[in-house]
Coordinates of C-alpha atoms and ligand atoms in Angstrom, one line a residue:
X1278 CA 152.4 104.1 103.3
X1279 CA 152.0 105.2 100.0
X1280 CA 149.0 107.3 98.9
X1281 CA 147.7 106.2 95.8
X1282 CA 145.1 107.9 93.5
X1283 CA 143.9 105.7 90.4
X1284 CA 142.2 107.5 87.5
X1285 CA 139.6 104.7 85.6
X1286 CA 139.7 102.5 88.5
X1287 CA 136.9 100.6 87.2
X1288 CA 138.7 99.4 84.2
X1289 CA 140.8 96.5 83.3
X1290 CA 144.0 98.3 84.4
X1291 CA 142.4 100.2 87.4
X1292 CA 141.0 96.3 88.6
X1293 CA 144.5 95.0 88.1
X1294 CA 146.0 97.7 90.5
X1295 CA 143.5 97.1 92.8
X1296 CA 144.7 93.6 92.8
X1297 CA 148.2 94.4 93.5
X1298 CA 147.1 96.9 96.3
X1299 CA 145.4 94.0 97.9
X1300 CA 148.2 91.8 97.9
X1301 CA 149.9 94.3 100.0
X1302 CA 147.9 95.3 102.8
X1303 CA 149.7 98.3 104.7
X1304 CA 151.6 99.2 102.0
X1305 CA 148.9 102.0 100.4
X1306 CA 146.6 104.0 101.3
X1307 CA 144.1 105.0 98.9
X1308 CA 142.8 108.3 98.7
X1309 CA 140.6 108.9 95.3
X1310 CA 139.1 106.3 92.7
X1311 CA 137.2 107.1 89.7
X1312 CA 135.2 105.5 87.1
X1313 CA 132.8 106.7 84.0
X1314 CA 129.9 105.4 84.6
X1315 CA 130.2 101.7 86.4
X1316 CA 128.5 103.4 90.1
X1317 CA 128.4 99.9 91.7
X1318 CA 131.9 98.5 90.7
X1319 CA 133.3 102.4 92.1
X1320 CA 131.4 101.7 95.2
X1321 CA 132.6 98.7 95.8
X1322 CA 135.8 98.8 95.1
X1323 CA 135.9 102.6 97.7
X1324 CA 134.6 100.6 100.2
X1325 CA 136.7 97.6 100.5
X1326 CA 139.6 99.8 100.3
X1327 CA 138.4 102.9 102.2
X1328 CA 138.9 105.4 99.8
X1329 CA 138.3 109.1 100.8
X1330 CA 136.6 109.8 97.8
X1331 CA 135.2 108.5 94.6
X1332 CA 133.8 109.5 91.6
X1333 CA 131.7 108.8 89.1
X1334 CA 132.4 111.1 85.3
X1335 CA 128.9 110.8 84.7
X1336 CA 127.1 113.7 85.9
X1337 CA 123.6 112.6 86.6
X1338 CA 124.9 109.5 88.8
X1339 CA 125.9 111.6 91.5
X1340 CA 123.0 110.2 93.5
X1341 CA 123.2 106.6 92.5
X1342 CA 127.0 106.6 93.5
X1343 CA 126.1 108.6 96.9
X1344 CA 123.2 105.9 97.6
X1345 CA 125.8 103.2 97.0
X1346 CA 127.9 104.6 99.5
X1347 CA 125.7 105.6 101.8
X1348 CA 126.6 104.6 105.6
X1349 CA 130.2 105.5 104.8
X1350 CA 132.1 108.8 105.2
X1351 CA 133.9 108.6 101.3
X1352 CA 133.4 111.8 99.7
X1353 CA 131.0 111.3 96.9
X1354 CA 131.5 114.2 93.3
X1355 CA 130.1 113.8 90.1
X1356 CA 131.2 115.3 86.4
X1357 CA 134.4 116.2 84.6
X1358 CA 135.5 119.3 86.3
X1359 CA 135.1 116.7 89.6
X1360 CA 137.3 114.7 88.1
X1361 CA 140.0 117.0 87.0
X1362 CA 139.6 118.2 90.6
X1363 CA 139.5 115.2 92.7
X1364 CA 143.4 114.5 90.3
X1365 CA 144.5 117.7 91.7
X1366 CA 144.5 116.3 95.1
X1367 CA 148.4 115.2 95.9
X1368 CA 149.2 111.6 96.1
X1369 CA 152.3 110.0 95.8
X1370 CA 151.5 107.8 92.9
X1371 CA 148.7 108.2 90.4
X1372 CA 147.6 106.1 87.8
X1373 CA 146.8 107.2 85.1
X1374 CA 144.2 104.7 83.3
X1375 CA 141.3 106.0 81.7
X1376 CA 141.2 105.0 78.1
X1377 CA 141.5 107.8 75.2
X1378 CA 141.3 111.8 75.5
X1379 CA 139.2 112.0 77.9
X1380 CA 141.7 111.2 80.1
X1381 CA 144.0 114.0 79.1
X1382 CA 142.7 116.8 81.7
X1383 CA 143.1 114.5 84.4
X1384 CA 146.2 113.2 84.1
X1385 CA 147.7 116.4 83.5
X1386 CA 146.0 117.8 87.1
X1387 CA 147.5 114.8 88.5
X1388 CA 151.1 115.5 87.2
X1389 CA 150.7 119.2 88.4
X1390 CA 150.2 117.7 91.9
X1391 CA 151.3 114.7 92.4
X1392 CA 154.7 112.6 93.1
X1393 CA 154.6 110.1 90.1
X1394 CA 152.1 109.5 87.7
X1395 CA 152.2 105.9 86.4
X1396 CA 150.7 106.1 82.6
X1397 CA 148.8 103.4 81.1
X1398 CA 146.4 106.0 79.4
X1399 CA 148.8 106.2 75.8
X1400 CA 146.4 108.5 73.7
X1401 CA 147.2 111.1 75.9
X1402 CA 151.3 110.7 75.2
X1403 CA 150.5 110.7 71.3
X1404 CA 147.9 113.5 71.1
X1405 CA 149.9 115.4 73.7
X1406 CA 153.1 114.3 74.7
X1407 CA 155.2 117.5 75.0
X1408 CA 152.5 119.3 77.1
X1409 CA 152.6 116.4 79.2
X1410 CA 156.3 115.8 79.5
X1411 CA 156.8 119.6 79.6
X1412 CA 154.2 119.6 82.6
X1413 CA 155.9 116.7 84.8
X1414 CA 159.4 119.3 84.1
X1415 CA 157.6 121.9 85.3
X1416 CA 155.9 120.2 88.6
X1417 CA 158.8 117.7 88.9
X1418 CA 156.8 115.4 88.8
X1419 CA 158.2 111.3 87.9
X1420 CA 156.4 109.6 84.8
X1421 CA 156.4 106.2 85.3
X1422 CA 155.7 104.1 82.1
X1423 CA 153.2 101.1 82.6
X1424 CA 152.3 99.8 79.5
X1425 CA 154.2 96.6 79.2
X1426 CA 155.9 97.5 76.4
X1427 CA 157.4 100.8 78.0
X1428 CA 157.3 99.3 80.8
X1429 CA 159.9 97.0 79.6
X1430 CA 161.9 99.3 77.5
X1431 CA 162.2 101.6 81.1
X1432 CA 163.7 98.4 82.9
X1433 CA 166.1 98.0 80.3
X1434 CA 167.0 101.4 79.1
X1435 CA 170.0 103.2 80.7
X1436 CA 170.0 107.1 80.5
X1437 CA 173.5 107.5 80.6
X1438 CA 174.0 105.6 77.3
X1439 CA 170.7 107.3 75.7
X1440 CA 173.1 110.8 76.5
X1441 CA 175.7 109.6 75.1
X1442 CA 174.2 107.9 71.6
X1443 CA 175.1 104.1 72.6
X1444 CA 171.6 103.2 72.3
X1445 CA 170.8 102.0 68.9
X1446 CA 167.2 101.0 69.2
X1447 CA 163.7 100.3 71.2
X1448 CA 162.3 96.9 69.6
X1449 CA 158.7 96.6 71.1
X1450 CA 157.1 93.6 70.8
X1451 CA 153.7 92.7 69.4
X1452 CA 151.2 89.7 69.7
X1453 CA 150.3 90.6 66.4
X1454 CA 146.4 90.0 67.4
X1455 CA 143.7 88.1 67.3
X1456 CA 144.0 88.9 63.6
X1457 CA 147.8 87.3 63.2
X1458 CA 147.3 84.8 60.6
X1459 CA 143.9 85.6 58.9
X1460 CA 143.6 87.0 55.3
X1461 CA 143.3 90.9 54.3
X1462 CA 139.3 89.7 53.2
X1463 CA 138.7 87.7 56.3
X1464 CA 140.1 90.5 58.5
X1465 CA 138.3 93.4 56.6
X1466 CA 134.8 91.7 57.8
X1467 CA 135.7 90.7 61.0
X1468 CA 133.0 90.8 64.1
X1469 CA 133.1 93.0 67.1
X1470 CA 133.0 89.2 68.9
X1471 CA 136.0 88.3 66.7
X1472 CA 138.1 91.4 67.4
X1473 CA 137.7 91.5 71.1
X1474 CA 138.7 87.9 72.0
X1475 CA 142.9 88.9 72.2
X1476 CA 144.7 85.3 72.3
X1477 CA 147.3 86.4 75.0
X1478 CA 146.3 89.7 77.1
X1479 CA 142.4 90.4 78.9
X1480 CA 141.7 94.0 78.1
X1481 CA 139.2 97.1 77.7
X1482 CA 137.6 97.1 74.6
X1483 CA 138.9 99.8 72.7
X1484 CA 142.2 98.4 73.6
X1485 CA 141.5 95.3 72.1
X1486 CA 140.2 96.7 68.8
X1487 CA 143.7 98.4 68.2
X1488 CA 145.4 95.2 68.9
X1489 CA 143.6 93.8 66.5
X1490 CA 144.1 96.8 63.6
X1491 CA 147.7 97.0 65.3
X1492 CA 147.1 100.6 65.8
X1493 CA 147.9 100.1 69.4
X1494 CA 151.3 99.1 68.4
X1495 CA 151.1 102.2 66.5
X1496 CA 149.9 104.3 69.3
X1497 CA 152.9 102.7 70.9
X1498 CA 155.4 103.5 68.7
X1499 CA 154.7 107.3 69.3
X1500 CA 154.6 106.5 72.9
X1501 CA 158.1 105.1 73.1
X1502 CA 159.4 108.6 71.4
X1503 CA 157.5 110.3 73.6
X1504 CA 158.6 108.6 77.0
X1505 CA 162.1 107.9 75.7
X1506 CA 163.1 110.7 73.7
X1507 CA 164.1 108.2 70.4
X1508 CA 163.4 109.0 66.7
X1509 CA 160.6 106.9 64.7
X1510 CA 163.6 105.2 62.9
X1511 CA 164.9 104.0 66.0
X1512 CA 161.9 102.0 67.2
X1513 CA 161.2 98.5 65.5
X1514 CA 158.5 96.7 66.1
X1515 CA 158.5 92.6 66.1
X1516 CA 155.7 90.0 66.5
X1517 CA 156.3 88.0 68.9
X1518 CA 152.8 85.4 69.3
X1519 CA 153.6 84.1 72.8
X1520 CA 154.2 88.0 74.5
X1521 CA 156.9 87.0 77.0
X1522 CA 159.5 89.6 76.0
X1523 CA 157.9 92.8 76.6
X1524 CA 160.4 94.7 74.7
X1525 CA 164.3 95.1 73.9
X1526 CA 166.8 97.9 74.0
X1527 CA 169.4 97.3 71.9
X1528 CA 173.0 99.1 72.7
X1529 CA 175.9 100.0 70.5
X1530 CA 178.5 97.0 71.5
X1531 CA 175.4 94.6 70.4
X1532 CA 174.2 94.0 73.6
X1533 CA 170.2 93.3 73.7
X1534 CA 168.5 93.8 77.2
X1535 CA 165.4 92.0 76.8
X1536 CA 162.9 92.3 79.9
X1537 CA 160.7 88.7 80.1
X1538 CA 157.1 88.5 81.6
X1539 CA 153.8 86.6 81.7
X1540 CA 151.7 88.1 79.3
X1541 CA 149.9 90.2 82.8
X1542 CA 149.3 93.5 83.5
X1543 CA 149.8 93.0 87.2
X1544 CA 153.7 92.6 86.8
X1545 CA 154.5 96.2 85.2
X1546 CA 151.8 97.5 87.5
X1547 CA 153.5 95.9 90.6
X1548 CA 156.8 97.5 89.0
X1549 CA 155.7 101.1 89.2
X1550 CA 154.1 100.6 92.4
X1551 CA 156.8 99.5 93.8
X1552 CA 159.3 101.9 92.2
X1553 CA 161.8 102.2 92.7
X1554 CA 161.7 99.5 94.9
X1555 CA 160.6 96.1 93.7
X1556 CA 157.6 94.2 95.3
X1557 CA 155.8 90.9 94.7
X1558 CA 153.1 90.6 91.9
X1559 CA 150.3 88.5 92.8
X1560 CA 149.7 88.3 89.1
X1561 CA 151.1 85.1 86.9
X1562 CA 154.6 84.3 86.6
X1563 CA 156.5 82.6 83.5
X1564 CA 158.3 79.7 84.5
X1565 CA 161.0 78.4 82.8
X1566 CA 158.7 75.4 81.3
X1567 CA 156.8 77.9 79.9
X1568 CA 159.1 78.2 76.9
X1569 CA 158.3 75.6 74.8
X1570 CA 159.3 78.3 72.4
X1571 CA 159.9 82.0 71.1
X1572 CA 159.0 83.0 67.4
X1573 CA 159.2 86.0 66.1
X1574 CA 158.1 87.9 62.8
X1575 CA 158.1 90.8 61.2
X1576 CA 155.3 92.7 61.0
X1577 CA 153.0 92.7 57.7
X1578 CA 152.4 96.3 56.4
X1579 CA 149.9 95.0 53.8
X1580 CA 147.4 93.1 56.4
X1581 CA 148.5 95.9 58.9
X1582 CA 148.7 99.2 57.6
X1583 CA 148.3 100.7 61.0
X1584 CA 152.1 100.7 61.7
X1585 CA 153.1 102.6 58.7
X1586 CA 150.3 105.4 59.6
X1587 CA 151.5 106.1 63.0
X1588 CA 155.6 106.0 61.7
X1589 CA 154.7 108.6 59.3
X1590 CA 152.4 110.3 61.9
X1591 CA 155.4 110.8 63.8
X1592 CA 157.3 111.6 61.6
X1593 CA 154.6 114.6 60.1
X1594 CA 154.3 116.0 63.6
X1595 CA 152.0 116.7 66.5
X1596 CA 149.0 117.7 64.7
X1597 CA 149.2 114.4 62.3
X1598 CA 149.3 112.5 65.6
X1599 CA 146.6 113.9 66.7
X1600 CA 144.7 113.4 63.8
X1601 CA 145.7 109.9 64.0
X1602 CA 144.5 109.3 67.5
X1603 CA 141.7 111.0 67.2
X1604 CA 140.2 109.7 64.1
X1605 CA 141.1 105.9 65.6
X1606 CA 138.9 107.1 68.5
X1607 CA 135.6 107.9 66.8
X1608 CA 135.9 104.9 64.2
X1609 CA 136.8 102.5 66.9
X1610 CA 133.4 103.8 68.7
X1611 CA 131.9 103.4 65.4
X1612 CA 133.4 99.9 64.7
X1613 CA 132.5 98.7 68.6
X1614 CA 128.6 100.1 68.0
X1615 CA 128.4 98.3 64.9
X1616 CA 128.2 101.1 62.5
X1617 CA 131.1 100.4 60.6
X1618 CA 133.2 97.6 59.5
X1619 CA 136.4 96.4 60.9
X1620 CA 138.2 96.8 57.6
X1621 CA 136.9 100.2 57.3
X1622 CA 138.5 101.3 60.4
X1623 CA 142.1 102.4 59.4
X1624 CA 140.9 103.3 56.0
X1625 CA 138.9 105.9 57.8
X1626 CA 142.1 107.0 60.2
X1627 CA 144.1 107.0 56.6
X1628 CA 141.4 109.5 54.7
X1629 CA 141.3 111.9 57.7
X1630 CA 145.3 112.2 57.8
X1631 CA 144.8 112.5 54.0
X1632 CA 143.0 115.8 54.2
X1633 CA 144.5 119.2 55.3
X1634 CA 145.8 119.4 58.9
X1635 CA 145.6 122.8 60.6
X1636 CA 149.2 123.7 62.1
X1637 CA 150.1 124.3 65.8
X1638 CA 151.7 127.1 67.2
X1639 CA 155.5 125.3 68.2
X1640 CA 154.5 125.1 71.6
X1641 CA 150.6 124.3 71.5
X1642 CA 148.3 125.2 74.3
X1643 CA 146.2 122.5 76.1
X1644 CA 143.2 124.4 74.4
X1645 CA 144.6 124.3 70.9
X1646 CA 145.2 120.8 71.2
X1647 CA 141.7 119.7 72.4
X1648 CA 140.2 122.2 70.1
X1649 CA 142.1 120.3 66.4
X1650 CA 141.4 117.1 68.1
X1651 CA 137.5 118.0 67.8
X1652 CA 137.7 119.2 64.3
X1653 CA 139.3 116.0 63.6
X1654 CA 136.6 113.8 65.7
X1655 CA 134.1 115.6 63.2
X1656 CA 136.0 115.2 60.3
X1657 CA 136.2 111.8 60.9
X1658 CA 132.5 111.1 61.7
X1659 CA 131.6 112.3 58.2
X1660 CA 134.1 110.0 56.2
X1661 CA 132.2 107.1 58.8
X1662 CA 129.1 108.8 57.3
X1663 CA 129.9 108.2 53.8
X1664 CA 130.9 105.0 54.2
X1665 CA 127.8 103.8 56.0
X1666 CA 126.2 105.0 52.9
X1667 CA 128.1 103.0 50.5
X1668 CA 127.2 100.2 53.2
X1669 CA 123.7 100.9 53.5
X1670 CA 123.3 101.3 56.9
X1671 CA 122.1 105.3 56.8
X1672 CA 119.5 104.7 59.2
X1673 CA 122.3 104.6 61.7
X1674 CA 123.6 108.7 60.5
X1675 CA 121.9 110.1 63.6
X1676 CA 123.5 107.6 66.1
X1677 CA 127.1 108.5 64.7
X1678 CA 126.8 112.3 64.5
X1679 CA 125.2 112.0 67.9
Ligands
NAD132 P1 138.9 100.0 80.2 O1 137.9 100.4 79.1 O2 138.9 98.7 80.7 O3 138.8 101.1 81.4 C1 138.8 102.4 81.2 C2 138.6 103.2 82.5 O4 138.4 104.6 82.2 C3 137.3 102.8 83.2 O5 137.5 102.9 84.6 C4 136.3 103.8 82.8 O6 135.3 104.0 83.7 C5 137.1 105.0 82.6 N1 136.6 105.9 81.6 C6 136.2 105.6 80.3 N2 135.8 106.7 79.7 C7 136.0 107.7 80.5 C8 135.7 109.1 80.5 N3 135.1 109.7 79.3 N4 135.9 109.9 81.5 C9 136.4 109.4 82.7 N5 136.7 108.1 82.8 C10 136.5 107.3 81.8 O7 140.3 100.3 79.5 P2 141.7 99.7 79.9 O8 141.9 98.5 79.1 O9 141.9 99.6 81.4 O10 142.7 100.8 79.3 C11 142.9 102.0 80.0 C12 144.1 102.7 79.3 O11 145.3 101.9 79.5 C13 144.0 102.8 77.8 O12 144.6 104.0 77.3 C14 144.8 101.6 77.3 O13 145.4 101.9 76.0 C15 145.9 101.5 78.3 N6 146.5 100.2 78.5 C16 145.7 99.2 78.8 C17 146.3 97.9 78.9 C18 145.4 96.7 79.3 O14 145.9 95.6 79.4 N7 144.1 96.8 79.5 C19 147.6 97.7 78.7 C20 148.4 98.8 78.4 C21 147.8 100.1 78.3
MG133 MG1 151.2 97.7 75.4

């Protein structure tokens, strides 16, 4: 049996391992869950798998959840330190899926302590990466890639070839969005209804906002340099609408390793489960009439500016990718509580890259990254500011400096 912790259980990635644990009764055991603020879905979801603990981010539902779970011996804790702590308790796999930052503490507890940390959590990897790849060095700890895309790329890359230069590229693929074929002016006043209905994948909502700027394919580009060690330059990205091929890796005698999929999180999630042995999805599978066809495009930088932000992110350097990820953050919040348009939301990401970025030391401290990640959260809520003002909407300052 393996032990399993899953960080964000509560979430659309959490639910989907949860689905593949069920499948495969006697196969885990699972020993912590967490979740923000969702008590009765964490409650639930303890007791039907007999978790040893749960918890709940939200300090002031530590009751709530312990009333939910009354009757039952699972530990009950409450609050972010709980959190970091309840990641520090060994398992053999983790998963990593809380969305954004906040799950940066976490998952680096996890990798301190555990065997493998699966990582679906991306802004972590962009704001962060060499702490966190320098961390699993230092613990020995396996990182297991979930996102599809990386996912993909990890099933089709070979190490040995990577050593020795004979891998020429990473081409991730993108749906493109629920934005694919509209205008630049129909996109820029697009609804938060309109941005969250994805035409291939079911997702969180912040998720679904960046597929729908493409800044999740950005977030992902950095994420493949991270995980795979490969220059910006080396990482293409191509639409593909129908999201069967997850991703490519192209080698140096032309071959193109391609790894095909339903367009379902359960199949990459069953993948690092299983690692490194393979076991059954109970997820969707593509079948061969499935392909009625494959198209692919390039992507448009002019109706997607995202892209070119997070290339030249990566290129700049750590602090510019945290600045990216960070200003994405706050005006996706801002976007998703209404306060600001959707074509204002990488216009916003673009002004706060535009500004001065303080330097990192060349190895920066967990503390020094958190602490330019804030100044850039504020930065960024005061361009969202000014452009509520051009917008009219200043009754709403309070609830975005809040
Ligand atoms: P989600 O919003 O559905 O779930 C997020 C989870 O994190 C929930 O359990 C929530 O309770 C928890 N959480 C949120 N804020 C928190 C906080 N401040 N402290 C502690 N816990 C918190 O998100 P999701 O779609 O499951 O995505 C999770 C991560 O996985 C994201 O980084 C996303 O980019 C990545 N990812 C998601 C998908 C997908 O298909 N959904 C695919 C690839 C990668
Ligand atoms: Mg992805």
């Amino acid at each position: 049996m393996k032990t399993l912790t899953i960080l964000g259980s509560t979430g659309s990635i959490g639910q989907c391992a949860l689905d593949v644990v069920r499948a495969h009764p006697g196969r885990f055991q699972v020993k912590i869950l967490t979740a923000h603020e969702n008590v009765a879905r964490l409650a639930a979801q303890a007791r039907e798998f007999d978790a040893s603990k749960a918890v709940i981010g939200r300090d002031g539902l530590l009751e709530d959840l312990k009333a939910a779970l009354s009757e039952t011996d699972i530990e009950c804790a409450a609050g972010e330190q709980a959190l970091i702590e309840a990641a520090s308790q060994p398992s053999d796999i983790c998963v990593a899926a809380i969305v954004g930052m906040a799950g940066l503490r976490p998952m680096l507890s996890a990798i301190r302590n555990s065997r493998c940390v699966a990582i679906a959590n991306k802004e972590p990897l962009v704001s962060a990466g060499p702490l966190v790849l320098k961390t699993a060095r230092e613990s020995g700890c396996t990182l297991l890639p979930l996102d599809s895309e990386h996912n993909a790329v990890f099933q089709g890359f070979d190490p040995r070839a990577h050593k020795s230069g004979s891998i020429n590229r990473l081409i991730l693929t993108a749906s493109g969005g629920p934005f694919r074929t509209w205008s630049l002016e129909k996109i820029s006043s697009a609804t938060v209804e309109q941005a969250l209905a994805h035409p291939n994948w079911s997702m969180g909502k912040k998720i679904s906002v960046d597929s729908a700027t493409m800044m999740n394919k950005g977030l992902e580009i950095i994420e493949a340099a991270r995980l795979f060690n490969m220059p910006g330059k080396k990482i293409d990205v191509l639409i593909h609408p129908q999201s069967f091929i997850h991703a490519m890796v192209e080698y140096s005698d032309g071959s193109i390793l391609a790894q095909l999929g339903a367009p379902d999180m359960r199949t990459p999630i069953a993948h690092v489960l299983g690692w490194p042995d393979r076991i059954a999805t109970p997820g969707r599978r593509l079948d061969l009439p499935d392909f009625v066809r494959m198209d692919f495009e390039l992507p448009d930088d002019t109706r997607f500016p995202a892209l070119r932000l997070a290339y030249d992110s990566l290129e700049a350097g750590l602090p510019a990718c945290i600045a990216l990820n960070a200003a994405n953050e706050v005006a996706v919040e801002s976007f998703l509580d209404r306060h600001l348009p959707f074509g204002s939301i990488i216009p916003c990401v673009r002004e706060c890259l535009e500004e001065d970025i303080a330097a990192l030391s060349a190895d920066p401290s967990l503390e020094e990254i958190l602490s330019l990640d804030l100044d850039i959260r504020a930065r960024a809520r005061h361009i969202i500011l000014r452009c509520s003002d051009k917008h009219s909407i200043s009754d709403k300052k309070a609830a975005i400096l809040s």
